[in-house]
mmCIF file with all atom_site columns, C-alpha atoms in Angstrom:
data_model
loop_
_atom_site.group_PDB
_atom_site.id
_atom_site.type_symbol
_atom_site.label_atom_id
_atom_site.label_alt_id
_atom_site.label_comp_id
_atom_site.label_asym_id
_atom_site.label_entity_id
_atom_site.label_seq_id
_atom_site.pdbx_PDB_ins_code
_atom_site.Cartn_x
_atom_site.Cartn_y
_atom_site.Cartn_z
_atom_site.occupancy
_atom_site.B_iso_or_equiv
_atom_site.pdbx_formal_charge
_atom_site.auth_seq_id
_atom_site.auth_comp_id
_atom_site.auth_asym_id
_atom_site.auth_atom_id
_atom_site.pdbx_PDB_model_num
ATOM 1  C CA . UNK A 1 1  ? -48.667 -47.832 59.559 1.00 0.00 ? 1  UNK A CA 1
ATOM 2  C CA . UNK A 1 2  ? -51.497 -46.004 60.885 1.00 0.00 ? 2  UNK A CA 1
ATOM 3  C CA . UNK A 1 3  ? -49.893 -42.025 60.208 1.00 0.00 ? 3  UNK A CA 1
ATOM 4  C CA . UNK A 1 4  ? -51.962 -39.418 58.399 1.00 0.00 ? 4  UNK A CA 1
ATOM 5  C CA . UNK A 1 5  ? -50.238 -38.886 54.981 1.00 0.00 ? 5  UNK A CA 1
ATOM 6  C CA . UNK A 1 6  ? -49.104 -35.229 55.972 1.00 0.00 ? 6  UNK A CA 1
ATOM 7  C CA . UNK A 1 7  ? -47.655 -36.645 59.151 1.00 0.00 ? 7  UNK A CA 1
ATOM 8  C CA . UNK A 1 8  ? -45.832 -39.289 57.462 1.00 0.00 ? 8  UNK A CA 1
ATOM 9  C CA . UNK A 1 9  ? -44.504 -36.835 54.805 1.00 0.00 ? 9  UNK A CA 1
ATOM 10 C CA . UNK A 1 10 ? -42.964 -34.541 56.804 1.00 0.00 ? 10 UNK A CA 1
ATOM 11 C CA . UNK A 1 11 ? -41.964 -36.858 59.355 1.00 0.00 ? 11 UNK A CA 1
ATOM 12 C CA . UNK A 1 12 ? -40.171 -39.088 56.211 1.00 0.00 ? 12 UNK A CA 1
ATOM 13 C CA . UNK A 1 13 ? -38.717 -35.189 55.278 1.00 0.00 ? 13 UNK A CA 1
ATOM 14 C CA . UNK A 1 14 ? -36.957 -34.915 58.736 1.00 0.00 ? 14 UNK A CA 1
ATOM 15 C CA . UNK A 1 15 ? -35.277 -38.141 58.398 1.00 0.00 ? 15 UNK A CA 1
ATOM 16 C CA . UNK A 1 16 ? -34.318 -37.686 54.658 1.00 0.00 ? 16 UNK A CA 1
ATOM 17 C CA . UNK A 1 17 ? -32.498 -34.783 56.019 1.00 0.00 ? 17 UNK A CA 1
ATOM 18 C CA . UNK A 1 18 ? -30.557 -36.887 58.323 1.00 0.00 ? 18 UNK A CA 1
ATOM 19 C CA . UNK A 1 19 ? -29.741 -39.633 55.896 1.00 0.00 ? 19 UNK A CA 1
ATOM 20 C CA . UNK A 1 20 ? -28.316 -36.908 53.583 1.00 0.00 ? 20 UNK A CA 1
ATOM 21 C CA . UNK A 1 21 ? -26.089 -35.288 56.364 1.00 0.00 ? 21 UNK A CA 1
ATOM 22 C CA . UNK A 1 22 ? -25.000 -38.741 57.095 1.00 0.00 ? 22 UNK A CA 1
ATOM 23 C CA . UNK A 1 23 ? -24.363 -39.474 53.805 1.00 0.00 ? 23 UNK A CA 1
ATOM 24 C CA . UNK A 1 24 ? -22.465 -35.973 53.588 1.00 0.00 ? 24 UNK A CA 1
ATOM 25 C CA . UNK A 1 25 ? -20.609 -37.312 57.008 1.00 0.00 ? 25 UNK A CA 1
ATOM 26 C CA . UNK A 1 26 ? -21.489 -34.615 58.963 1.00 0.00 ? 26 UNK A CA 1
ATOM 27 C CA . UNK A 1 27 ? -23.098 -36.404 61.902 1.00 0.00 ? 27 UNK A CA 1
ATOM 28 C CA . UNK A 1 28 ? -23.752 -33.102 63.901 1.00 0.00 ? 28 UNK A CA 1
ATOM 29 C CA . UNK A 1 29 ? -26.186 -32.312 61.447 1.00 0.00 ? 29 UNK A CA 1
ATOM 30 C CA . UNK A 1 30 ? -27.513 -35.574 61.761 1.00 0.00 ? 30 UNK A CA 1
ATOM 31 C CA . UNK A 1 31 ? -28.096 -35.895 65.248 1.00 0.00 ? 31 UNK A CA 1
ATOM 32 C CA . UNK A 1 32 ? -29.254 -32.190 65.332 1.00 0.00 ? 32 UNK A CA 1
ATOM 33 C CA . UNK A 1 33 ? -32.144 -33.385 62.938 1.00 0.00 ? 33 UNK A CA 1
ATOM 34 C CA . UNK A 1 34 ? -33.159 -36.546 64.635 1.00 0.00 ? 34 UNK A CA 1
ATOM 35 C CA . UNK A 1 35 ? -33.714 -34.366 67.467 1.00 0.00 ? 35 UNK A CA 1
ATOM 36 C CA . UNK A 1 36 ? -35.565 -32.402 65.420 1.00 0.00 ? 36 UNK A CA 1
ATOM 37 C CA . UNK A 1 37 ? -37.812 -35.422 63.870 1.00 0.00 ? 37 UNK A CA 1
ATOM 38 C CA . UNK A 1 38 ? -38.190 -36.607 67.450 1.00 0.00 ? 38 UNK A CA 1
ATOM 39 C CA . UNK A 1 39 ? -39.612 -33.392 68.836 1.00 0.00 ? 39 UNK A CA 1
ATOM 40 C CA . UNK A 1 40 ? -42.281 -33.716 65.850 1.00 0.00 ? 40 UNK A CA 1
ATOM 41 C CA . UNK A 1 41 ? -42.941 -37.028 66.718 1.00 0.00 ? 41 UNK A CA 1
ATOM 42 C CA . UNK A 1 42 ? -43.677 -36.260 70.320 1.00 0.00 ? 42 UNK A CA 1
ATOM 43 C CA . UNK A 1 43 ? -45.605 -33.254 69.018 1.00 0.00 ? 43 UNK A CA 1
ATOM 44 C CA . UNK A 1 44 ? -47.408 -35.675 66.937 1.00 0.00 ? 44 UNK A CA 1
ATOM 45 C CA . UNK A 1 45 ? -48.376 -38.008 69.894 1.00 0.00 ? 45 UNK A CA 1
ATOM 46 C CA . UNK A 1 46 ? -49.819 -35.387 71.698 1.00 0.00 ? 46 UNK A CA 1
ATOM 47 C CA . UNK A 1 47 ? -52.183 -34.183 69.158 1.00 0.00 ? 47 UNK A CA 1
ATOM 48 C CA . UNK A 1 48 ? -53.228 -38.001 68.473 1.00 0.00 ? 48 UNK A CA 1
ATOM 49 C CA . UNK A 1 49 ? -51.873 -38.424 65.130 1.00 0.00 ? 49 UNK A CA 1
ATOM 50 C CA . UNK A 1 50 ? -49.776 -41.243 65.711 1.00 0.00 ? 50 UNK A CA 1
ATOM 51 C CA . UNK A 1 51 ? -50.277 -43.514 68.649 1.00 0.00 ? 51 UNK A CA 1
ATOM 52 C CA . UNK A 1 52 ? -47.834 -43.076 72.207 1.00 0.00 ? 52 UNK A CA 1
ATOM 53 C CA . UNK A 1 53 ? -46.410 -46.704 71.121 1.00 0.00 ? 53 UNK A CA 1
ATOM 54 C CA . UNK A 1 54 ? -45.916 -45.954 67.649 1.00 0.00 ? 54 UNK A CA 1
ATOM 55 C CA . UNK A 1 55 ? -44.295 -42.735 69.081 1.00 0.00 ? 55 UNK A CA 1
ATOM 56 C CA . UNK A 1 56 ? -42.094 -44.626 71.431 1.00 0.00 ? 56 UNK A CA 1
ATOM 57 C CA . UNK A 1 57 ? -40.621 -46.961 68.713 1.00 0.00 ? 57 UNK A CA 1
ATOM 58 C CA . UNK A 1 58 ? -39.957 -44.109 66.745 1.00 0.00 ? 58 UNK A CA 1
ATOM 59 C CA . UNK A 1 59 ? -38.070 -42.553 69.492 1.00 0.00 ? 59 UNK A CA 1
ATOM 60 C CA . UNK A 1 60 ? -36.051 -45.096 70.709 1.00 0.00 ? 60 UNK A CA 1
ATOM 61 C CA . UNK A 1 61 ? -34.890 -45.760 66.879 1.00 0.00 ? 61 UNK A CA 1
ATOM 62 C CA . UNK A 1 62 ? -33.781 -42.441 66.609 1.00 0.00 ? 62 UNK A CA 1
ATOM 63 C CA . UNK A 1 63 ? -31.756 -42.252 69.887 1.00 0.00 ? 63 UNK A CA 1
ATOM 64 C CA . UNK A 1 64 ? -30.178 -45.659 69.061 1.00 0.00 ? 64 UNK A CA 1
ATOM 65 C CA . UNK A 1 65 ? -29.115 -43.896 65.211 1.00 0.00 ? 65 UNK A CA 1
ATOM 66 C CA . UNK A 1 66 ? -27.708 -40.587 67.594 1.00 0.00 ? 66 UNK A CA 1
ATOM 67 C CA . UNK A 1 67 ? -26.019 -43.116 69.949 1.00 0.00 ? 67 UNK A CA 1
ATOM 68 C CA . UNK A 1 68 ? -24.534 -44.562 66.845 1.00 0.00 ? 68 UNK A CA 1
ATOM 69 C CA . UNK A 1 69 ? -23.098 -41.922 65.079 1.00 0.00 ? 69 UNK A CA 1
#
């Protein structure tokens, strides 16, 4: 989808993490690292590797998974 393999990886990492805390039900966790997965993503943006509209879906998805849990 247009993301550098080390980008994807540890941007794939960050949400594993979440998934697993959800699946643990601890949704603190959770949101604490989809924070921390959007922070890369902006990060990410900034340097170029993924585009600001790839960025922005990316974002918004993981708000709308905090505002769910």
């Amino acid at each position: 989808a247009g993301i550098p393999a080390g980008t994807q990886g540890a941007l794939t990492a960050s949400l594993q993490a979440a998934l697993a805390s959800i699946g643990r039900g601890n949704s603190t966790s959770a949101i604490n690292q989809l924070g921390a997965f959007i922070n890369k993503v902006q990060a990410d943006a900034k340097t170029g590797k993924i585009s600001a509209a790839l960025a922005a879906q990316l974002i918004n998805d993981a708000n709308a998974i905090i505002a769910a849990l």
